[in-house]
Amino acid sequence: MVLTHIEEKMPQTSLPEHDYRLMAHKISSDYSEEEWGNWKWHVSHTIKDLATVEKLLGVKFSAEKRRSLEDTIRNFPMSITPYYFSLIDPKNFENDPVFIQSVPSAAELNFSCHDKEDPLAEDVDSPAPGITHRYPDRVLFHVSNRCAMYCRHCTRKRKVGDVDKTLSRDDLVKGLEYIKNTPQVRDVLLSGGDPLLLSDSMLEWLLSELKVIPHVQVIRIGTRVPVVLPQRITPHLVKIIKKYHPVWVNTHFNHPREITATSIRALRLLADAGIPLGNQTVLLAKVNDCPRVMKALVHKLVENRVRPYYLYQCDPAQGLSHFRTSIGKGIEIIENLIGHTSGFAAPTYVIDAPNGGGKIPIMPNYLISQSSSKVILRNYEGIITAYYQPEDYHPPKCGQDCSACNLELDLNGAAEGSLVGIARLLSNHEDTDYLVPTECDRMDRRKSGYDQIVTLGTSLIQHGKNSDRIYLMRLAAEETATLLPEMQSLAAENGYTKLFAKVPGDVKTLFEADGFETEAVIPCFYGGTKAGYFMGKFIDEGRKTEENAELLEDVLKVAHSKAGKALSFKLPKGYTLRKCTADDTAAMAEVFSTVFASYPFPIYEPEYISRTMTESITYYGIWHGQKLAALASAEQYPLEGHVELTDFATLPDYRRRKLAGILLHTMETEMKQKGFGVSYTSAVAESYGMNISFARQGYEFAGRLKNNTQINGGLKSMNIWYKCLKKQTE
Ligand SMILES: *Cc1c(COP(=O)(O)O)cnc(C)c1O
């Protein structure tokens, strides 16, 4: 289809008419008059070699320049439509924006170390061939590998000219299937390559396939055809597109010089067909990095019913470093548009975040400051204003239940995706109150697998990969015979290497018969009178070997040498001690995560701590001013008559102030008053501090649990210390 009604008065190219005819003849000796208007002629006569560039510009490159350009073309091929080439001003081509965007430069081979082949990670976010699914409700669908002109600043440079062929229907069917099967997708963005290089029939097939998918509400076409091959926008093409409305077209003008009579006619055809038009500009050094050029561009666009949509910061793709500007340049351009010209003429300046983070809008700062009642703003002229916020504004509290809301909007039953990111934090119907980076050691520790607590019969056990063992917490004595084989098979199932149990004397022999050995004994464990045996069964004999046995012996020796030499229990000045409450859990979790690199229980979670508070654990803390400096807990077993003093944690800055000893003394005194028969603890056997603290306070050594507990990044042996509380009072 050839267009005949060309605007007579507008220059069609930067060349006078006879010159572009001359140029066409130079490109193709059998050029005939009406072919300039035929897009297929342009596609089949794209300029792909330097010799033609030289011939058309009437220049001869130096041998050196030629060699470097040939090199570039081997890496990143060249293809320029005769129409687009005709826009170059041959008298000043080196600085010509059209020349710079289309003719290679040796600078393309200077890769900077930050450049990436696939800067936007489109390939990894691809769930189906041709599809990039990055945002919740829309996908990018690469439907063509072809481009009429290879932009030198192409972000998909890695693929340009790779497979310079149209994708077959079969190739596209997989992408269509994905869209069909993904009901969240309401907006499909056709991209490429250039979708408008598909044949009319192929494009119609694709649009019709998309149109019948019920959840696809909008189709978008991203194309540079109106810029580099406007002849492609034929009445027939437009007739096809308008059948599948709503179809939006986004084009890609970068410089006012690209807006010619021919491209204006193409835009008019599209706009007259009711197709909303947008434009995406890439900010390019030496092409449009100037507020005046940009203002002229956006004015020409809106004059032609094209809404400037995005201004892109140039991506860090390989071969683009010479095109990139500072971000400041982009902000300066936007500063020169907002307020200075029509609001709809100012595009949104975005950086497409490397690694698939998506587009991030960047704006000059208009919000200067704020108080609880006022917001301070500045306008484009530099006038600074106070905006008073309403004093009695009560926002509707959204529980996503429209019947309970007086806004006239019933969205109940609407298909909504879940809230994402900051919007999720802001909402008051989602529980999320923090976002966690994927690289976060502390959170990784949480995920490393805490022990689960399960019942076997009426007995209670705890087991997990973390400490690599089963721990019998509460034994229903009559179940011993069935329990032992059950524990054994659970261990086999999970590959655990140790079983561990606290049991009274009357079942001790049954456990011994099963292979358990006594690791520690507390004579007053049950009710202050009956002995309790801490017994271990090593399924892997190797687990018995303590690599640091010498150190462990020394810790004990030192601890014993200080036995009974209690220090003062007086709090240093400025410190206070009290029981922790639910309000303290965040501070407590913070101290625990600072002190322990890993722990058998999720004490890094405030919710976990507050749950244990309602069960059987009382926490005691020492504050320095407002800051929680140290804490510990008393885990109480009233039925058994014993209490475990544990979870001792002192922030590094507060060590050597005997805070742990003071906590221990306080807790012990209170527990004794409550009537517990014994208090005991398990201290990491390799740590001098805690073992000495217990020895000083008159605790007796009950034995050592070998390689028993996952704590601070490894399996540790634990020393058991106890003090019979009844005996002392009797
Ligand atoms: C740009 C882009 C979109 C569309 O984003 P909008 O902001 O809606 O224009 C969708 N998917 C991908 C992968 C994109 O890069």
XYZ file of C-alpha atoms and ligand atoms in Angstrom:
745
model
C 0.000 0.000 0.000
C 1.502 3.291 -1.056
C 0.524 6.594 0.442
C 0.069 9.368 -2.033
C -1.364 12.304 -0.111
C 1.931 13.588 1.247
C 1.911 16.957 2.952
C 3.360 19.220 0.336
C 4.662 22.037 2.479
C 6.421 20.197 5.329
C 9.951 19.069 4.583
C 9.748 15.315 4.352
C 13.373 14.864 5.285
C 16.196 17.178 6.063
C 17.118 16.845 2.420
C 15.359 18.676 -0.340
C 13.095 16.323 -2.240
C 15.364 15.886 -5.249
C 18.180 14.920 -2.874
C 16.378 12.026 -1.276
C 15.470 10.792 -4.736
C 19.124 10.989 -5.600
C 19.909 9.097 -2.422
C 17.373 6.430 -3.244
C 18.984 5.973 -6.619
C 22.382 5.616 -4.989
C 20.989 2.887 -2.745
C 19.210 1.047 -5.517
C 19.899 1.676 -9.161
C 16.462 0.386 -10.165
C 14.649 2.629 -7.669
C 11.381 3.798 -9.074
C 9.439 6.859 -8.079
C 6.727 5.610 -5.738
C 8.934 3.203 -3.792
C 9.922 5.782 -1.178
C 6.433 5.455 0.247
C 6.586 1.671 0.423
C 7.810 0.326 3.743
C 8.853 -2.980 2.230
C 11.247 -1.183 -0.102
C 12.872 0.469 2.932
C 13.138 -2.821 4.811
C 14.708 -4.572 1.854
C 17.149 -1.716 1.268
C 18.399 -1.097 4.789
C 21.955 0.154 4.904
C 24.171 -2.490 6.451
C 27.708 -1.671 5.316
C 30.153 1.174 5.709
C 30.747 1.578 1.995
C 27.130 2.634 1.500
C 27.320 5.002 4.459
C 30.380 6.611 2.874
C 28.766 6.781 -0.521
C 25.592 8.393 0.820
C 27.387 10.919 3.003
C 30.005 11.618 0.349
C 32.912 10.936 2.712
C 35.825 8.544 2.995
C 36.680 7.277 6.498
C 40.362 6.887 7.356
C 41.703 3.323 7.236
C 41.968 3.298 11.017
C 38.445 4.542 11.568
C 37.158 2.033 9.039
C 38.867 -0.814 10.847
C 37.450 0.171 14.220
C 33.973 0.584 12.768
C 34.164 -2.780 10.996
C 35.126 -4.247 14.358
C 32.117 -2.675 16.001
C 29.759 -3.897 13.303
C 31.034 -7.446 13.725
C 29.958 -7.256 17.381
C 26.885 -5.136 16.983
C 25.527 -5.132 13.424
C 24.242 -2.078 11.605
C 20.937 -1.637 9.824
C 19.445 1.730 8.847
C 16.350 2.367 6.793
C 16.907 4.708 3.816
C 14.183 6.953 5.217
C 15.881 7.334 8.605
C 19.274 7.786 6.959
C 17.827 10.568 4.820
C 17.243 12.585 8.006
C 20.997 12.913 8.586
C 22.446 16.301 7.794
C 25.424 15.317 5.609
C 27.125 18.663 6.213
C 27.466 18.057 9.945
C 26.891 14.336 10.299
C 29.349 13.746 13.168
C 27.097 15.728 15.525
C 23.851 14.705 13.943
C 21.386 13.064 16.394
C 20.107 10.718 13.708
C 23.626 9.727 12.690
C 24.637 9.111 16.315
C 21.615 6.892 16.924
C 22.071 4.810 13.796
C 25.716 4.674 12.643
C 28.095 2.629 14.844
C 30.833 4.198 16.891
C 34.053 2.524 18.023
C 33.098 3.583 21.566
C 30.569 0.740 21.600
C 33.404 -1.679 22.234
C 34.477 0.080 25.440
C 32.664 -2.050 27.993
C 32.744 -0.642 31.480
C 33.013 -3.093 34.356
C 29.456 -2.248 35.414
C 27.968 -3.078 32.023
C 25.861 -6.155 31.687
C 24.686 -8.231 28.764
C 21.161 -8.394 30.120
C 21.019 -5.388 32.452
C 17.308 -5.684 33.135
C 17.470 -9.423 33.814
C 14.712 -9.945 31.264
C 15.952 -13.418 30.481
C 15.792 -14.625 34.086
C 12.337 -13.199 34.722
C 11.038 -15.164 31.781
C 8.519 -17.881 32.693
C 7.755 -18.742 29.046
C 9.464 -18.103 25.689
C 9.245 -14.419 24.827
C 7.564 -13.445 28.092
C 9.074 -11.224 30.776
C 6.757 -11.221 33.790
C 8.056 -8.660 36.245
C 5.074 -6.731 37.535
C 2.000 -8.268 39.135
C -0.559 -7.502 36.439
C 1.281 -7.050 33.153
C 3.792 -8.810 30.954
C 6.239 -7.905 28.259
C 5.792 -10.177 25.241
C 8.688 -10.227 22.764
C 6.855 -11.112 19.590
C 9.428 -10.276 16.951
C 13.175 -10.495 16.583
C 13.307 -7.941 13.809
C 13.916 -4.231 13.779
C 13.948 -1.961 10.744
C 16.753 0.107 12.226
C 19.238 -1.067 14.823
C 19.388 1.712 17.395
C 22.956 2.095 18.615
C 21.570 2.659 22.128
C 19.451 -0.520 22.152
C 19.184 -2.039 25.616
C 18.739 -5.457 24.005
C 21.915 -4.988 21.992
C 22.960 -8.497 22.952
C 20.197 -9.857 20.761
C 20.262 -7.446 17.848
C 20.733 -9.236 14.569
C 21.081 -12.525 16.456
C 18.210 -14.287 14.840
C 17.050 -11.791 12.330
C 13.918 -13.652 11.532
C 10.288 -13.471 12.387
C 9.177 -15.817 15.110
C 6.800 -18.483 13.916
C 3.285 -18.889 15.230
C 4.437 -21.960 17.104
C 7.037 -19.854 18.916
C 4.370 -17.390 19.976
C 1.813 -19.982 21.051
C 3.797 -20.802 24.196
C 3.775 -17.167 25.262
C 0.059 -16.925 24.542
C -0.527 -20.054 26.602
C 1.283 -18.498 29.551
C -0.891 -15.378 29.325
C -4.043 -17.504 29.043
C -3.066 -19.459 32.137
C -2.119 -16.440 34.203
C -5.290 -14.571 35.117
C -3.438 -11.772 36.915
C -2.222 -10.502 33.530
C -4.547 -7.713 32.457
C -2.100 -5.736 30.296
C 0.061 -7.256 27.565
C 2.882 -5.205 26.184
C 3.967 -6.372 22.739
C 7.604 -5.674 22.184
C 10.525 -7.129 20.327
C 12.320 -6.417 18.170
C 9.569 -4.363 16.690
C 6.067 -5.891 16.677
C 5.093 -3.753 13.701
C 7.626 -5.597 11.558
C 5.322 -8.578 11.731
C 3.190 -8.983 8.658
C -0.325 -7.601 8.840
C -1.793 -11.090 8.975
C 0.548 -12.272 11.707
C -0.157 -9.185 13.786
C -3.878 -9.622 13.309
C -3.660 -13.245 14.393
C -1.729 -12.248 17.514
C -4.116 -9.436 18.441
C -7.129 -11.663 17.899
C -5.622 -14.392 20.084
C -5.027 -11.875 22.871
C -8.424 -10.261 22.457
C -10.265 -13.498 23.287
C -8.443 -13.973 26.602
C -11.030 -12.676 29.059
C -8.609 -11.254 31.612
C -6.534 -9.296 29.071
C -8.035 -5.816 29.313
C -5.409 -3.786 27.476
C -2.916 -4.465 24.708
C 0.069 -2.220 24.175
C 2.428 -2.099 21.216
C 5.924 -0.709 21.734
C 7.368 0.290 18.367
C 9.920 2.572 16.775
C 8.315 2.213 13.385
C 6.729 5.714 13.379
C 10.264 7.099 13.810
C 12.413 4.963 11.555
C 9.903 3.500 9.120
C 6.732 5.632 9.221
C 5.672 4.228 5.837
C 4.771 1.042 7.745
C 1.805 2.811 9.339
C -0.628 2.146 6.503
C -4.399 2.612 6.541
C -4.693 -1.156 6.332
C -2.503 -1.722 9.396
C -4.442 0.861 11.352
C -7.723 -0.746 10.321
C -6.507 -4.034 11.763
C -5.328 -2.540 15.052
C -8.537 -0.625 15.733
C -10.541 -3.850 15.574
C -8.884 -4.999 18.788
C -9.281 -1.950 20.959
C -8.227 -0.934 23.546
C -4.787 -1.008 21.907
C -2.276 1.594 23.019
C 0.843 2.397 21.025
C 4.054 3.640 22.577
C 6.629 4.952 20.214
C 10.207 6.094 20.650
C 11.123 9.590 19.447
C 14.356 10.887 20.923
C 14.884 14.153 19.074
C 12.616 16.788 17.493
C 14.396 16.276 14.167
C 12.768 12.854 13.963
C 9.350 14.417 13.709
C 8.903 14.898 9.953
C 5.971 15.214 7.615
C 6.066 11.473 7.070
C 6.131 10.583 10.751
C 3.450 13.180 11.477
C 1.236 11.495 8.920
C 1.833 8.123 10.542
C 0.953 9.513 13.982
C -2.190 11.074 12.612
C -3.330 7.790 11.098
C -2.842 6.086 14.461
C -4.475 8.818 16.522
C -7.421 9.085 14.143
C -8.024 5.382 14.675
C -8.554 6.105 18.363
C -5.250 4.623 19.414
C -3.879 6.428 22.482
C -0.280 7.350 21.691
C 2.607 7.577 24.137
C 6.294 8.153 23.660
C 9.294 6.715 25.449
C 12.495 8.700 25.081
C 15.927 7.487 26.109
C 18.173 10.154 27.570
C 21.301 10.006 25.387
C 24.553 11.941 25.605
C 25.122 14.138 22.528
C 21.624 13.380 21.237
C 19.103 14.915 23.612
C 20.884 15.679 26.896
C 19.659 19.250 26.811
C 16.527 20.790 28.366
C 15.847 22.880 25.261
C 16.021 19.907 22.906
C 13.733 17.957 25.221
C 11.247 20.778 25.498
C 11.112 21.115 21.697
C 10.620 17.351 21.459
C 7.752 17.107 23.950
C 6.038 20.103 22.373
C 6.176 18.519 18.931
C 4.889 15.270 20.402
C 1.833 16.713 22.128
C 1.130 18.792 19.043
C 0.773 15.483 17.277
C -1.390 13.878 19.991
C 1.462 11.873 21.480
C 1.734 11.969 25.269
C 5.352 11.890 26.526
C 5.240 8.827 28.771
C 8.706 7.909 30.027
C 12.125 9.476 29.854
C 14.547 6.610 30.443
C 17.931 6.802 32.034
C 20.151 4.861 29.605
C 20.601 1.252 30.765
C 23.991 -0.154 31.720
C 24.006 -2.571 28.796
C 27.285 -3.490 27.150
C 28.265 -1.017 24.459
C 26.200 1.898 25.764
C 28.589 3.634 28.155
C 29.271 6.503 25.753
C 25.532 7.213 25.637
C 24.993 7.446 29.369
C 24.507 10.753 31.175
C 24.501 11.535 34.873
C 21.165 11.157 36.652
C 21.487 14.838 37.468
C 21.056 15.633 33.780
C 17.718 13.839 33.753
C 16.530 15.639 36.870
C 17.599 18.951 35.361
C 15.521 18.210 32.268
C 12.444 17.338 34.313
C 13.004 20.452 36.438
C 12.828 22.412 33.186
C 9.554 20.814 32.147
C 7.325 20.487 35.231
C 5.506 23.756 35.750
C 7.265 25.368 32.823
C 5.074 23.670 30.272
C 1.819 21.695 30.014
C 1.594 19.000 32.668
C 0.875 16.325 30.086
C 4.008 17.255 28.160
C 6.330 16.216 31.019
C 7.272 12.535 30.945
C 8.098 10.495 34.036
C 11.846 10.122 34.356
C 12.671 6.502 35.243
C 15.670 4.323 35.890
C 15.085 0.714 34.988
C 16.751 -0.883 38.000
C 19.481 -3.341 37.091
C 18.693 -6.927 37.947
C 15.024 -6.750 37.224
C 13.989 -4.235 39.864
C 11.762 -2.554 37.303
C 11.266 1.121 36.591
C 11.961 3.520 39.414
C 10.639 7.054 38.974
C 13.036 9.890 39.770
C 11.798 13.405 40.467
C 13.231 16.696 41.586
C 12.343 17.187 45.288
C 9.263 19.301 45.739
C 8.516 18.251 49.320
C 10.991 20.249 51.390
C 9.934 19.505 54.940
C 6.999 18.616 57.151
C 5.660 18.775 60.673
C 2.627 17.022 62.105
C 0.415 19.852 60.923
C 2.160 21.262 57.846
C 3.917 20.241 54.706
C 6.460 22.614 53.177
C 6.581 22.570 49.397
C 8.420 24.486 46.735
C 7.137 25.114 43.238
C 8.939 25.305 39.903
C 9.637 29.027 40.444
C 11.285 28.462 43.801
C 8.368 29.791 45.848
C 8.185 27.982 49.160
C 4.732 27.357 50.595
C 3.211 25.799 53.684
C 0.268 23.479 53.145
C -1.814 22.938 56.289
C -2.906 19.384 56.785
C -6.463 18.898 58.089
C -6.570 18.474 61.843
C -9.603 16.256 61.968
C -8.975 13.919 59.093
C -9.911 10.334 59.838
C -9.015 8.100 56.935
C -11.389 5.196 56.295
C -10.007 2.171 58.060
C -9.786 -0.431 55.388
C -10.350 -4.052 56.225
C -11.024 -4.692 52.537
C -14.684 -5.049 53.391
C -16.571 -2.557 51.255
C -19.883 -3.118 53.025
C -18.317 -1.706 56.199
C -17.087 1.413 54.417
C -19.010 4.479 53.362
C -17.072 5.106 50.174
C -19.439 4.424 47.298
C -17.464 1.607 45.806
C -18.171 -2.049 46.021
C -15.062 -4.031 45.314
C -16.084 -7.056 47.323
C -15.394 -10.046 45.193
C -13.120 -8.131 42.848
C -10.125 -10.130 41.749
C -7.282 -8.334 43.454
C -3.699 -9.406 43.749
C -2.059 -9.296 47.145
C -0.402 -6.049 48.102
C 3.284 -5.769 47.388
C 6.167 -3.830 48.872
C 5.694 -0.431 50.494
C 1.979 -0.449 49.611
C 1.720 -3.553 51.771
C 3.508 -1.890 54.688
C 1.234 1.144 54.388
C -2.029 -0.782 54.352
C -3.862 -1.419 57.578
C -5.432 -4.701 56.602
C -2.174 -6.616 56.114
C -0.167 -7.851 59.063
C 3.212 -7.349 57.432
C 5.196 -4.700 59.228
C 8.644 -5.239 57.842
C 10.353 -6.186 54.603
C 13.536 -8.224 54.770
C 16.363 -8.157 52.242
C 17.188 -11.618 50.901
C 20.716 -11.250 52.180
C 20.208 -11.009 55.906
C 22.220 -13.317 58.139
C 19.906 -12.816 61.042
C 16.840 -13.905 59.080
C 18.742 -16.796 57.552
C 19.464 -18.063 61.038
C 15.777 -17.998 61.773
C 15.071 -20.118 58.750
C 17.793 -22.618 59.536
C 15.261 -24.924 61.164
C 14.251 -24.752 64.792
C 13.300 -27.813 66.721
C 9.728 -28.911 66.495
C 7.879 -29.996 69.577
C 5.655 -33.056 69.148
C 3.851 -35.476 71.404
C 4.427 -39.215 71.342
C 1.556 -40.649 73.348
C 1.368 -38.202 76.221
C 5.114 -37.695 76.337
C 6.634 -34.574 74.862
C 9.673 -34.520 72.621
C 11.504 -31.880 70.688
C 13.553 -32.648 67.596
C 15.200 -30.982 64.648
C 18.111 -30.813 62.231
C 19.453 -27.809 64.041
C 20.721 -29.631 67.121
C 20.576 -32.861 65.153
C 18.919 -34.774 67.981
C 15.739 -35.781 69.737
C 15.201 -34.334 73.184
C 12.700 -36.005 75.494
C 11.266 -33.106 77.447
C 8.535 -34.802 79.432
C 8.224 -38.514 80.001
C 5.018 -40.270 80.904
C 6.870 -43.063 82.757
C 4.368 -45.793 81.844
C 5.048 -45.123 78.160
C 8.787 -45.831 78.373
C 8.590 -49.225 76.692
C 6.840 -47.928 73.578
C 8.510 -44.543 73.565
C 12.084 -45.786 73.228
C 11.558 -47.623 69.917
C 9.454 -44.739 68.593
C 12.232 -42.262 69.325
C 14.703 -44.601 67.693
C 12.739 -44.817 64.471
C 12.102 -41.067 64.370
C 15.872 -40.590 64.691
C 16.521 -43.080 61.882
C 13.957 -41.345 59.678
C 15.664 -37.985 60.121
C 19.229 -39.190 60.412
C 19.675 -37.686 63.898
C 22.886 -38.613 65.689
C 21.853 -38.187 69.323
C 18.925 -38.887 71.635
C 18.712 -36.998 74.871
C 16.380 -37.376 77.893
C 15.852 -36.069 81.416
C 14.419 -38.953 83.456
C 13.783 -39.968 87.073
C 15.746 -42.783 88.749
C 13.026 -45.418 88.435
C 13.227 -45.607 84.633
C 16.968 -45.060 84.401
C 17.725 -48.774 83.953
C 15.240 -49.057 81.072
C 17.038 -46.235 79.311
C 20.408 -47.792 80.041
C 19.223 -51.049 78.569
C 18.345 -49.118 75.419
C 21.886 -47.713 75.091
C 21.531 -44.432 76.991
C 24.304 -43.315 79.311
C 24.148 -40.794 82.132
C 25.778 -37.480 81.248
C 24.703 -35.455 84.300
C 22.838 -36.062 87.565
C 20.979 -33.565 89.739
C 20.169 -35.167 93.094
C 17.289 -32.818 93.959
C 15.787 -32.537 90.459
C 12.225 -33.578 91.200
C 10.532 -31.578 93.946
C 13.878 -30.932 95.613
C 14.288 -34.547 96.689
C 14.373 -37.097 93.838
C 17.300 -37.384 91.475
C 17.040 -36.532 87.800
C 19.283 -38.151 85.208
C 20.350 -36.383 82.011
C 20.950 -39.247 79.634
C 22.326 -39.340 76.123
C 22.338 -42.029 73.466
C 24.857 -41.487 70.734
C 23.673 -43.003 67.473
C 26.819 -41.707 65.868
C 29.644 -42.627 68.252
C 31.744 -39.875 66.680
C 29.498 -37.281 68.282
C 30.921 -38.269 71.649
C 34.334 -36.904 70.750
C 34.846 -33.372 72.006
C 37.435 -31.640 69.835
C 38.135 -29.059 72.499
C 38.224 -31.403 75.529
C 41.303 -29.676 76.975
C 39.676 -26.275 76.902
C 36.527 -27.698 78.465
C 38.545 -29.169 81.328
C 40.290 -25.860 81.887
C 36.999 -23.952 82.004
C 35.810 -26.347 84.696
C 39.066 -26.077 86.632
C 38.915 -22.289 86.658
C 35.214 -22.315 87.557
C 35.804 -24.716 90.448
C 38.656 -22.578 91.724
C 36.199 -19.688 92.146
C 33.501 -21.832 93.707
C 31.438 -19.982 96.296
C 33.380 -16.727 95.843
C 30.288 -14.710 95.078
C 30.759 -11.101 94.036
C 28.632 -8.173 95.110
C 25.073 -8.255 93.798
C 24.817 -4.507 93.798
C 23.734 -2.971 90.505
C 26.205 -0.439 89.147
C 25.016 3.184 89.167
C 22.546 4.094 86.431
C 21.293 0.517 86.024
C 17.884 -0.904 86.911
C 16.629 -4.471 87.055
C 13.065 -5.632 86.508
C 10.924 -8.340 84.945
C 10.395 -7.905 81.205
C 6.925 -7.309 79.819
C 5.352 -7.755 76.403
C 6.376 -4.172 75.611
C 10.024 -5.151 75.881
C 10.040 -7.974 73.342
C 11.455 -5.968 70.437
C 14.399 -4.776 72.552
C 14.865 -8.303 73.902
C 14.914 -9.810 70.407
C 17.494 -7.210 69.448
C 19.795 -8.161 72.351
C 19.432 -11.871 71.625
C 20.251 -11.389 67.944
C 23.298 -9.352 68.805
C 24.614 -11.890 71.296
C 23.776 -15.213 69.657
C 24.828 -16.116 66.129
C 22.439 -19.065 66.360
C 20.142 -20.464 68.998
C 17.945 -23.505 69.487
C 14.758 -21.393 69.618
C 13.542 -18.411 67.588
C 14.371 -15.872 70.301
C 15.088 -13.358 67.535
C 11.356 -13.008 67.037
C 9.454 -10.687 69.365
C 6.289 -12.725 68.722
C 8.004 -15.894 69.891
C 9.244 -14.191 73.060
C 5.833 -12.824 73.952
C 4.310 -16.254 73.409
C 6.769 -17.874 75.819
C 5.971 -15.138 78.341
C 2.381 -16.311 78.461
C 3.518 -19.886 78.978
C 6.081 -20.716 81.612
C 8.972 -18.330 81.092
C 9.700 -15.172 83.063
C 12.366 -12.883 81.651
C 14.446 -10.506 83.744
C 16.338 -7.575 82.273
C 18.871 -4.990 83.355
C 18.557 -1.574 81.782
C 21.201 1.085 81.510
C 19.056 4.196 81.332
C 16.550 3.312 78.598
C 18.759 0.687 77.014
C 18.305 -2.988 77.681
C 21.833 -4.202 78.453
C 21.396 -7.775 79.691
C 18.685 -10.322 80.191
C 18.009 -13.917 81.207
C 15.023 -16.133 81.781
C 13.547 -18.476 84.359
C 11.836 -21.414 82.677
C 9.546 -22.889 85.311
C 8.293 -26.473 85.672
C 6.012 -26.303 88.710
C 4.863 -29.939 88.401
C 8.418 -31.232 88.456
C 9.439 -28.631 91.037
C 12.419 -27.308 89.092
C 13.338 -24.173 87.252
C 15.920 -23.680 84.545
C 17.734 -20.348 84.562
C 18.784 -19.756 81.005
C 19.022 -17.452 77.958
C 21.708 -15.311 79.604
C 22.639 -12.562 77.165
C 24.682 -9.430 77.826
C 25.395 -6.897 75.089
C 29.158 -6.743 74.329
C 29.421 -3.150 75.574
C 28.087 -4.166 78.975
C 30.238 -7.184 79.711
C 32.544 -7.319 82.782
C 29.965 -5.582 84.927
C 28.745 -8.849 86.548
C 25.250 -8.259 85.165
C 24.710 -11.986 84.522
C 25.606 -12.779 88.145
C 23.147 -10.177 89.408
C 20.393 -11.559 87.185
C 21.159 -15.082 88.377
C 21.050 -14.085 92.031
C 17.766 -12.195 91.613
C 16.038 -14.977 89.700
C 17.244 -17.638 92.100
C 15.952 -15.684 95.108
C 12.518 -15.218 93.517
C 12.262 -18.849 92.417
C 13.181 -20.054 95.865
C 10.398 -17.897 97.298
C 8.019 -19.448 94.778
C 8.861 -22.847 96.258
C 10.983 -24.445 93.534
C 13.182 -27.245 94.846
C 16.114 -26.704 92.530
C 17.382 -24.203 90.039
C 19.745 -25.363 87.374
C 21.228 -24.248 84.123
C 23.085 -25.489 81.109
C 26.063 -23.323 80.257
C 28.023 -23.560 77.002
C 30.947 -25.654 78.270
C 33.624 -23.730 76.392
C 32.677 -20.326 77.778
C 34.488 -19.252 80.945
C 32.097 -16.450 81.878
C 28.853 -18.309 82.521
C 30.496 -21.333 84.106
C 32.418 -19.094 86.512
C 29.276 -17.087 87.329
C 27.425 -20.231 88.379
C 30.349 -21.630 90.350
C 30.823 -18.355 92.210
C 27.195 -18.401 93.164
C 27.530 -21.814 94.815
C 26.166 -23.941 91.967
C 27.412 -27.504 91.765
C 28.601 -29.206 88.639
C 26.237 -32.027 87.571
C 27.997 -33.205 84.449
C 28.474 -32.379 80.801
C 26.167 -33.045 77.838
C 28.507 -33.838 74.976
C 28.022 -31.991 71.690
C 24.431 -31.480 72.676
C 23.065 -28.134 71.523
C 23.272 -25.989 68.407
C 24.215 -22.566 69.687
C 26.376 -19.717 68.405
C 27.042 -21.360 65.091
C 27.895 -24.925 66.112
C 27.056 -27.990 68.191
C 28.280 -27.271 71.698
C 28.825 -29.339 74.827
C 26.824 -27.995 77.743
C 27.731 -28.021 81.447
C 24.875 -28.600 83.862
C 25.035 -26.627 87.117
C 22.465 -26.814 89.899
C 21.636 -25.574 93.362
C 19.201 -27.398 95.627
C 17.035 -24.658 97.041
C 15.102 -26.691 99.599
C 18.174 -28.178 101.229
C 19.511 -24.727 101.987
C 16.373 -23.563 103.709
C 15.860 -26.721 105.677
C 8.406 -1.405 31.230
C 7.927 -2.734 31.472
C 6.562 -3.009 31.625
C 5.517 -1.937 31.550
O 5.667 -1.029 32.587
P 4.690 0.214 32.713
O 5.278 1.019 33.828
O 3.350 -0.342 33.035
O 4.703 0.931 31.409
C 6.185 -4.297 31.871
N 7.083 -5.291 31.969
C 8.400 -5.059 31.841
C 9.350 -6.197 31.972
C 8.870 -3.780 31.589
O 10.187 -3.573 31.458
